[in-house]
PDB file of C-alpha atoms in Angstrom:
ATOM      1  CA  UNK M   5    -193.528 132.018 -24.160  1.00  0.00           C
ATOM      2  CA  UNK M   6    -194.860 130.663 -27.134  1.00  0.00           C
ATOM      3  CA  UNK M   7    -195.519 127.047 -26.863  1.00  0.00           C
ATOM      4  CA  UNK M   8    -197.356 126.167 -30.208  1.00  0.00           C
ATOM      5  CA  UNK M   9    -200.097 127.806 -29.641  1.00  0.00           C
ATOM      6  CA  UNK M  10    -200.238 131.071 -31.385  1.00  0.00           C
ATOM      7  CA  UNK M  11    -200.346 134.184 -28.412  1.00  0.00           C
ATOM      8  CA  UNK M  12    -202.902 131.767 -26.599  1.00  0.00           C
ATOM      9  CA  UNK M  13    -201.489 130.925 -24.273  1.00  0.00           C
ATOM     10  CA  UNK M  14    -199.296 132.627 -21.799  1.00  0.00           C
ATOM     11  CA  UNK M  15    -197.931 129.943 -19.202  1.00  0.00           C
ATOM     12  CA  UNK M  16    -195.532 133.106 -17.576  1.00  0.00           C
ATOM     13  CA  UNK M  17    -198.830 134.782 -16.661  1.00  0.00           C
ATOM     14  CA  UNK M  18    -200.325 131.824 -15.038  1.00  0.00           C
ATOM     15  CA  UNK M  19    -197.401 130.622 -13.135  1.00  0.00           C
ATOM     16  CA  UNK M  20    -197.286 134.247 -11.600  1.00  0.00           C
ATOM     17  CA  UNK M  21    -201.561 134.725 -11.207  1.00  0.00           C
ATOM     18  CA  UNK M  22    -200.659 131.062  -9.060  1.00  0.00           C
ATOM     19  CA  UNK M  23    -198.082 132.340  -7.105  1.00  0.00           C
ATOM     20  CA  UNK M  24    -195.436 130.185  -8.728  1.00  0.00           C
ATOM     21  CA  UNK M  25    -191.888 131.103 -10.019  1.00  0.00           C
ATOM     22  CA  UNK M  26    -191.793 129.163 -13.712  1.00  0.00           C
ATOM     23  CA  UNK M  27    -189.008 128.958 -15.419  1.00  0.00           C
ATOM     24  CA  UNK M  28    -187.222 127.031 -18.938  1.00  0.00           C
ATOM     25  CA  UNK M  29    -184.245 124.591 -18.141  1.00  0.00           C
ATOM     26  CA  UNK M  30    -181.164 122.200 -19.355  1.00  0.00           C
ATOM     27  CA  UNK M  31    -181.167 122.247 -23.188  1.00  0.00           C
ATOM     28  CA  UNK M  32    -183.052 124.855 -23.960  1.00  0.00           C
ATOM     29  CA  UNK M  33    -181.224 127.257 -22.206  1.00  0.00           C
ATOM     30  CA  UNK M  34    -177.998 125.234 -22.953  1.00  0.00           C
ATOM     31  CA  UNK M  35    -178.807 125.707 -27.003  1.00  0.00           C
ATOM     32  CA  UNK M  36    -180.192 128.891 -26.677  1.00  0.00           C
ATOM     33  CA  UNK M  37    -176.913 130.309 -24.957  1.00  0.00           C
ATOM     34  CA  UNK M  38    -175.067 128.788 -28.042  1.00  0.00           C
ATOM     35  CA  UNK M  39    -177.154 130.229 -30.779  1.00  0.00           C
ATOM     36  CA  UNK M  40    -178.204 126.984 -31.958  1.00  0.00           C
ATOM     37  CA  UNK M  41    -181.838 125.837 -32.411  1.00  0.00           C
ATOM     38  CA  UNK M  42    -183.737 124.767 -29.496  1.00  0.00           C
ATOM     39  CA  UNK M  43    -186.124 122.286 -29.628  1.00  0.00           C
ATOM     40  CA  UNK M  44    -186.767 120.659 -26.214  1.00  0.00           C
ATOM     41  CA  UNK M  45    -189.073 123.112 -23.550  1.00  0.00           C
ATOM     42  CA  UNK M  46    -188.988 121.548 -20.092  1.00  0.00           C
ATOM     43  CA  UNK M  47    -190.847 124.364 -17.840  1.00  0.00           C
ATOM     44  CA  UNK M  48    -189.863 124.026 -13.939  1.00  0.00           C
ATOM     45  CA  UNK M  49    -192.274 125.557 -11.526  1.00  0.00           C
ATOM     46  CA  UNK M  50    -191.440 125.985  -8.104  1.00  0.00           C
ATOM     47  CA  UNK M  51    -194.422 124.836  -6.878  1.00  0.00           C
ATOM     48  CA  UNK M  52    -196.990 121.795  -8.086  1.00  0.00           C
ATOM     49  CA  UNK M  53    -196.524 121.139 -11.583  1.00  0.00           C
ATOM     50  CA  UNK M  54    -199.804 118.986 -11.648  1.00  0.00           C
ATOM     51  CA  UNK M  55    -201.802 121.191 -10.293  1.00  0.00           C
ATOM     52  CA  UNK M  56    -200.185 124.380 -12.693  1.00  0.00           C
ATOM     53  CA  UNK M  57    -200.710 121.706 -15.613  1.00  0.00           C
ATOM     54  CA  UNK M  58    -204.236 121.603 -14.971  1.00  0.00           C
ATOM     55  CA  UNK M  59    -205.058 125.278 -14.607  1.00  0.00           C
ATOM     56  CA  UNK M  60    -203.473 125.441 -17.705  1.00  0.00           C
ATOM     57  CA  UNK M  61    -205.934 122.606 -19.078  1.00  0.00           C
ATOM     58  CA  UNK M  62    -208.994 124.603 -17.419  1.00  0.00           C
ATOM     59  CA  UNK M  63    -207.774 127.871 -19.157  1.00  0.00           C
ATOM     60  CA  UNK M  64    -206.595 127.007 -22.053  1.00  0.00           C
ATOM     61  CA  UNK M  65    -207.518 123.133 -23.304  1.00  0.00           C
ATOM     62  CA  UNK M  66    -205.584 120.188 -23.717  1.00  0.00           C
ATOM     63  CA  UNK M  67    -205.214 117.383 -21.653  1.00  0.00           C
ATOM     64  CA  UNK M  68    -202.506 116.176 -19.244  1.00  0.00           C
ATOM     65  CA  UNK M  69    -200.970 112.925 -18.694  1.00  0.00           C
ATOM     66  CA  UNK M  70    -199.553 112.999 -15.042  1.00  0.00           C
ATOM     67  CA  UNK M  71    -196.698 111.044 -13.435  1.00  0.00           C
ATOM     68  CA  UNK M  72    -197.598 111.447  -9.409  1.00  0.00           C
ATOM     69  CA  UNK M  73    -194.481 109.658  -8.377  1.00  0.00           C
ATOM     70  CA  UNK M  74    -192.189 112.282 -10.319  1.00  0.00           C
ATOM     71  CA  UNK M  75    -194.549 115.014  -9.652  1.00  0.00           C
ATOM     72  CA  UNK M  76    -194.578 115.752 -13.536  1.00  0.00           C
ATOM     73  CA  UNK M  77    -196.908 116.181 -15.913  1.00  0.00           C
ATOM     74  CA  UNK M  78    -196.953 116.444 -19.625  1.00  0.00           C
ATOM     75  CA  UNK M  79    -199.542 119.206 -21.235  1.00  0.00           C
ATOM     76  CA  UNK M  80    -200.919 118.062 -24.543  1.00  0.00           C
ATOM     77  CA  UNK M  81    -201.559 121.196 -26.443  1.00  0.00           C
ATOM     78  CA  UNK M  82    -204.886 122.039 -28.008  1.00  0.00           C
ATOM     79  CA  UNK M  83    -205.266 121.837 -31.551  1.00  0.00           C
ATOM     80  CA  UNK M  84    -201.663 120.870 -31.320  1.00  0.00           C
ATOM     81  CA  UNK M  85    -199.276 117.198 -31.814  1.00  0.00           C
ATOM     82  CA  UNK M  86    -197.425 119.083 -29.607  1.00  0.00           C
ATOM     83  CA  UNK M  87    -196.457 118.387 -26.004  1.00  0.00           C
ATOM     84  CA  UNK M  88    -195.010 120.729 -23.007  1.00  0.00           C
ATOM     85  CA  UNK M  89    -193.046 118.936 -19.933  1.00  0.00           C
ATOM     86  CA  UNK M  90    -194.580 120.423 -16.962  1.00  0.00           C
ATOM     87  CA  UNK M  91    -191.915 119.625 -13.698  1.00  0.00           C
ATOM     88  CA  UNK M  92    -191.768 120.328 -10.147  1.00  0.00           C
ATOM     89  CA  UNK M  93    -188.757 121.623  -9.058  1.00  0.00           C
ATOM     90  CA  UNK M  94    -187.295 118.706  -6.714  1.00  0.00           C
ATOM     91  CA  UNK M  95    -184.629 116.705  -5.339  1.00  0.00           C
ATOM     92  CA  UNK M  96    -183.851 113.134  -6.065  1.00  0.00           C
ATOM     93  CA  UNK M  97    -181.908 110.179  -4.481  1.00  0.00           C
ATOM     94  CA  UNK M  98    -181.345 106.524  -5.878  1.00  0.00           C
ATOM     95  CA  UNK M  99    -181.955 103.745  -3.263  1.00  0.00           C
ATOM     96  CA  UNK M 100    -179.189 102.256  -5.506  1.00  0.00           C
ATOM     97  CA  UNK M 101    -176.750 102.670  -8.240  1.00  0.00           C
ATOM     98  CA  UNK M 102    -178.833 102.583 -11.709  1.00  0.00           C
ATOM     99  CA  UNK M 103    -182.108 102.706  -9.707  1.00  0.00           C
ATOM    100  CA  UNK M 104    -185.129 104.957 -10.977  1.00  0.00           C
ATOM    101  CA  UNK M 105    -184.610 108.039  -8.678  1.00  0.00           C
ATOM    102  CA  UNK M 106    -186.536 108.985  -5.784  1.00  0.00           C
ATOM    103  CA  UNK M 107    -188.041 112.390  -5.528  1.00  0.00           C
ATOM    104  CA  UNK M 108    -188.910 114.792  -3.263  1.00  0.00           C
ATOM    105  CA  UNK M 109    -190.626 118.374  -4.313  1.00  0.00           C
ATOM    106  CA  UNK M 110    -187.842 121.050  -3.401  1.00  0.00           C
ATOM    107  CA  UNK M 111    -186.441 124.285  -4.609  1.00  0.00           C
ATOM    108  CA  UNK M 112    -184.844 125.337  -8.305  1.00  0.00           C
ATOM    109  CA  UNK M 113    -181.486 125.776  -7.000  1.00  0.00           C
ATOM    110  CA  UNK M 114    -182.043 121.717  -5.591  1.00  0.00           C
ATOM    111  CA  UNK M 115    -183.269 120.641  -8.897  1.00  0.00           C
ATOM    112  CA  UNK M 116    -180.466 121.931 -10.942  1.00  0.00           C
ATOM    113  CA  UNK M 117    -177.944 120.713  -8.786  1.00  0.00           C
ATOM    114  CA  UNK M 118    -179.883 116.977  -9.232  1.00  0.00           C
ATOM    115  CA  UNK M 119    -178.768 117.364 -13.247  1.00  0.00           C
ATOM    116  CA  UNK M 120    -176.223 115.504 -15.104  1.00  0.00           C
ATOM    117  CA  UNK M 121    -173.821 118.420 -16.137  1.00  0.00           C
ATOM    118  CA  UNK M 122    -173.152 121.839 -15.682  1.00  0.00           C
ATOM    119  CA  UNK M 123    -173.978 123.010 -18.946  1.00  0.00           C
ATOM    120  CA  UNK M 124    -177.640 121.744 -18.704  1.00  0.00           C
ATOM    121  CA  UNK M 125    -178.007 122.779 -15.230  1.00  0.00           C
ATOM    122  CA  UNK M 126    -178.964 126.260 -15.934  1.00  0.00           C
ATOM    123  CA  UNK M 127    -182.133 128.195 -15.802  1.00  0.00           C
ATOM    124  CA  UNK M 128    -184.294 131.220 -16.999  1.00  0.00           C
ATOM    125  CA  UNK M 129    -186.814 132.661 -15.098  1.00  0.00           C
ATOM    126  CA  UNK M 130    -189.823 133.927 -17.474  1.00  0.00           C
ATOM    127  CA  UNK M 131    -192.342 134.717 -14.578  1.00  0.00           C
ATOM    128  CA  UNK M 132    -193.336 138.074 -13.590  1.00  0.00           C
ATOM    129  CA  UNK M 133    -190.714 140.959 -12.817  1.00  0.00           C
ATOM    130  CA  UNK M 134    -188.142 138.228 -12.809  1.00  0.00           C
ATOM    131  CA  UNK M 135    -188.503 137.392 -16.894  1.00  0.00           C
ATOM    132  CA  UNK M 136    -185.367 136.548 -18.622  1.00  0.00           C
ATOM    133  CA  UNK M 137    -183.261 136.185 -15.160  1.00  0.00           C
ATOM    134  CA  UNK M 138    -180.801 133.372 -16.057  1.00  0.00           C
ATOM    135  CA  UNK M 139    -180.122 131.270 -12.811  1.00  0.00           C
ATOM    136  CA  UNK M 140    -176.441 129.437 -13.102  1.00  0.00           C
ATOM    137  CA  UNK M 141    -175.429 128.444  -9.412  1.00  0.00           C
ATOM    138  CA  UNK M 142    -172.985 125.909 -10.908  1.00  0.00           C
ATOM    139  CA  UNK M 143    -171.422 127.852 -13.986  1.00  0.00           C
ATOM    140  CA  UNK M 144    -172.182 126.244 -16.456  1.00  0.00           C
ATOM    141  CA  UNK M 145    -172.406 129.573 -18.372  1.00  0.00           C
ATOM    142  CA  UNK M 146    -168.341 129.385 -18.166  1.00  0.00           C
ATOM    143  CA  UNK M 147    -168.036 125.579 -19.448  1.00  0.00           C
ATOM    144  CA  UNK M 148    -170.129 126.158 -22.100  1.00  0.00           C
ATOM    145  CA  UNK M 149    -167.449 128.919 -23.597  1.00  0.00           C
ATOM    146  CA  UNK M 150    -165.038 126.801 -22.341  1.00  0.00           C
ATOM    147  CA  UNK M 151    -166.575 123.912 -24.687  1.00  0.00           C
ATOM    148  CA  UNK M 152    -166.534 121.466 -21.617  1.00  0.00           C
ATOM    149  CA  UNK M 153    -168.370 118.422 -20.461  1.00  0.00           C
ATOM    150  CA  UNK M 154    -168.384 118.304 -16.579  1.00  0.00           C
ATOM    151  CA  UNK M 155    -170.431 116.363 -13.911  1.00  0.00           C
ATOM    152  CA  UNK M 156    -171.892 117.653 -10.891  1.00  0.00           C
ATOM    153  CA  UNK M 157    -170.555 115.001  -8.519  1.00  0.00           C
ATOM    154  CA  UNK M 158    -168.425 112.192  -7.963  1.00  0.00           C
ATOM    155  CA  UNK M 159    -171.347 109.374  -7.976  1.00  0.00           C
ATOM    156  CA  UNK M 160    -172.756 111.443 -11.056  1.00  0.00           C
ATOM    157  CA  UNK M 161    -171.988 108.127 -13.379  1.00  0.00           C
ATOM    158  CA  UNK M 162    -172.810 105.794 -10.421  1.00  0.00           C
ATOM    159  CA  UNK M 163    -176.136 107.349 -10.116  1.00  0.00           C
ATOM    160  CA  UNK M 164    -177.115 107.225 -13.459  1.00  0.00           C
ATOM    161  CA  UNK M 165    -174.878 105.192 -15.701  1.00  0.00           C
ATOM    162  CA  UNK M 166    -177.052 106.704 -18.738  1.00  0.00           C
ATOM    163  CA  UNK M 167    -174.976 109.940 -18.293  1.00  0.00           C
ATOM    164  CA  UNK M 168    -171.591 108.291 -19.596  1.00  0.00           C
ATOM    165  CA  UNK M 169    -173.908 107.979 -22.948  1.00  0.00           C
ATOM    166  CA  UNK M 170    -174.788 111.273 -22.566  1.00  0.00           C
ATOM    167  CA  UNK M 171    -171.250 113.021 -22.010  1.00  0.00           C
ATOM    168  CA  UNK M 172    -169.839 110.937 -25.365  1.00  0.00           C
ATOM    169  CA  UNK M 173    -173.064 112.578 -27.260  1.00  0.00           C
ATOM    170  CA  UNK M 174    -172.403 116.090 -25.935  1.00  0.00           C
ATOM    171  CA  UNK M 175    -168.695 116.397 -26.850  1.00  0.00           C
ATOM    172  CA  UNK M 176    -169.355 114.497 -30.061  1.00  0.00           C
ATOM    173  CA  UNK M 177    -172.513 116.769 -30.842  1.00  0.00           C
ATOM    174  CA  UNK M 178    -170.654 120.070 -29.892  1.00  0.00           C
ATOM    175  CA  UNK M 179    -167.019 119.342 -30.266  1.00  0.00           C
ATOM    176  CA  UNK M 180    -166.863 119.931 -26.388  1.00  0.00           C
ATOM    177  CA  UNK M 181    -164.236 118.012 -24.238  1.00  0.00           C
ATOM    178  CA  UNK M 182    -164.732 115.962 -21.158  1.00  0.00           C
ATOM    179  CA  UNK M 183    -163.338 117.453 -18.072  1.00  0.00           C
ATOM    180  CA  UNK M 184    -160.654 115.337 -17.019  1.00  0.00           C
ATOM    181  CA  UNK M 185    -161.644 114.992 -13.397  1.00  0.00           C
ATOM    182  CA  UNK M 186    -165.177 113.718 -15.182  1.00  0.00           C
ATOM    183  CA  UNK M 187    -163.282 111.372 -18.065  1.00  0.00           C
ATOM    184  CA  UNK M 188    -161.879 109.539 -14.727  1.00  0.00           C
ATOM    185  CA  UNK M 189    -165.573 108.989 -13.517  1.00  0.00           C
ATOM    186  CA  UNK M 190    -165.668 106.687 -16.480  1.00  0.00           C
ATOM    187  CA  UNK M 191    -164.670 103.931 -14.550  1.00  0.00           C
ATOM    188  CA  UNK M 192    -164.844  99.935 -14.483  1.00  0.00           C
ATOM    189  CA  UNK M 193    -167.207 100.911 -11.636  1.00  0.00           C
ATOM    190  CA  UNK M 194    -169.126 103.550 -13.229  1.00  0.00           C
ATOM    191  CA  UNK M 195    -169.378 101.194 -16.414  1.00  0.00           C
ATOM    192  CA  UNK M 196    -170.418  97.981 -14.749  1.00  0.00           C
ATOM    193  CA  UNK M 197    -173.690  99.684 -13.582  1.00  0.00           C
ATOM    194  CA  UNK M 198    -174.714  99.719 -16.831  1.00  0.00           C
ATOM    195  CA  UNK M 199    -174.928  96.061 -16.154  1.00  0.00           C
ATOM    196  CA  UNK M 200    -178.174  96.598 -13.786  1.00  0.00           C
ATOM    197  CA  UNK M 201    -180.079  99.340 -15.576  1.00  0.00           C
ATOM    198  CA  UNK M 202    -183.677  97.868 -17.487  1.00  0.00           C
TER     199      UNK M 202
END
């Protein structure tokens, strides 16, 4: 709950006096499952994150930078160099392979099944009655005691060619292993879409 600023602010409390379930996702709740430090916050709300990033401006200072077209916003803390990643809960498709993604607002189970792997597509609710509810449709609980990197989908790397990058880092950073199924993914296809990204 505590963002930076000291037992000011209380986003859980706002999300639920809006009507909006809130939760913490993908590395935090990856890093905090494995004991390690967490550093990143990215708060999903199932609802508008714009408009829950400015109630939180009215209530409690700051200012927000908004991204309409990702339906994101990022809260600049008062009194604070720190910032909090405010994000709708949504879907996303690619109009083509190593395209920005399109999005569409939608539920928390759709957003974490948009996500790269299944360790980092995990969630914990911090809203109302429902605090500290960990949401993990696509076990990624299991791979992360297993110590393994796996993708969501088929056209994971095709999507997102970035995410090849990102599976090296992870089983470097944690001494995880890639999944086999996903070390396959890593393909003369997969890899010559990193051709077309900007």
């Amino acid at each position: 709950r505590d963002v930076g600023v000291q037992r000011r602010c209380d986003l859980a409390a706002q999300a639920a006096a809006m009507d909006m379930a809130c939760y913490v996702v993908g590395g935090f709740v990856r890093d905090l499952l494995l004991g390690k430090p967490v550093k990143d916050l990215d708060v999903i709300v199932g609802g508008n994150a714009i408009k829950f990033g400015n109630a939180l401006v009215e209530k409690f200072g700051g200012k927000l930078t908004t991204h309409q077209k990702f339906h994101t916003a990022i809260w600049h803390l008062p009194e604070s160099d720190k910032t909090l990643d405010l994000i709708t809960a949504r879907t996303e498709t690619y109009s083509r392979s190593g395209a920005l993604p399109t999005v569409a607002p939608s539920t928390i189970e759709d957003d974490l099944r948009r996500r790269d792997f299944t360790i980092n597509s995990m969630a914990i609710r911090i809203d109302g009655n429902h605090f500290g509810e960990l949401l993990d449709p696509l076990d990624g609980q299991a791979d992360l005691e297993k110590k393994i990197v796996r993708v969501l989908h088929p056209q994971s790397f095709i999507d997102d060619p970035t995410r090849i990058f990102r599976a090296i880092r992870y089983s470097e950073r944690y001494s995880f292993v890639i999944e086999p199924e996903t070390l396959k993914l890593i393909s003369d296809e997969s890899l010559s879409v990193i051709r077309k990204l900007s």
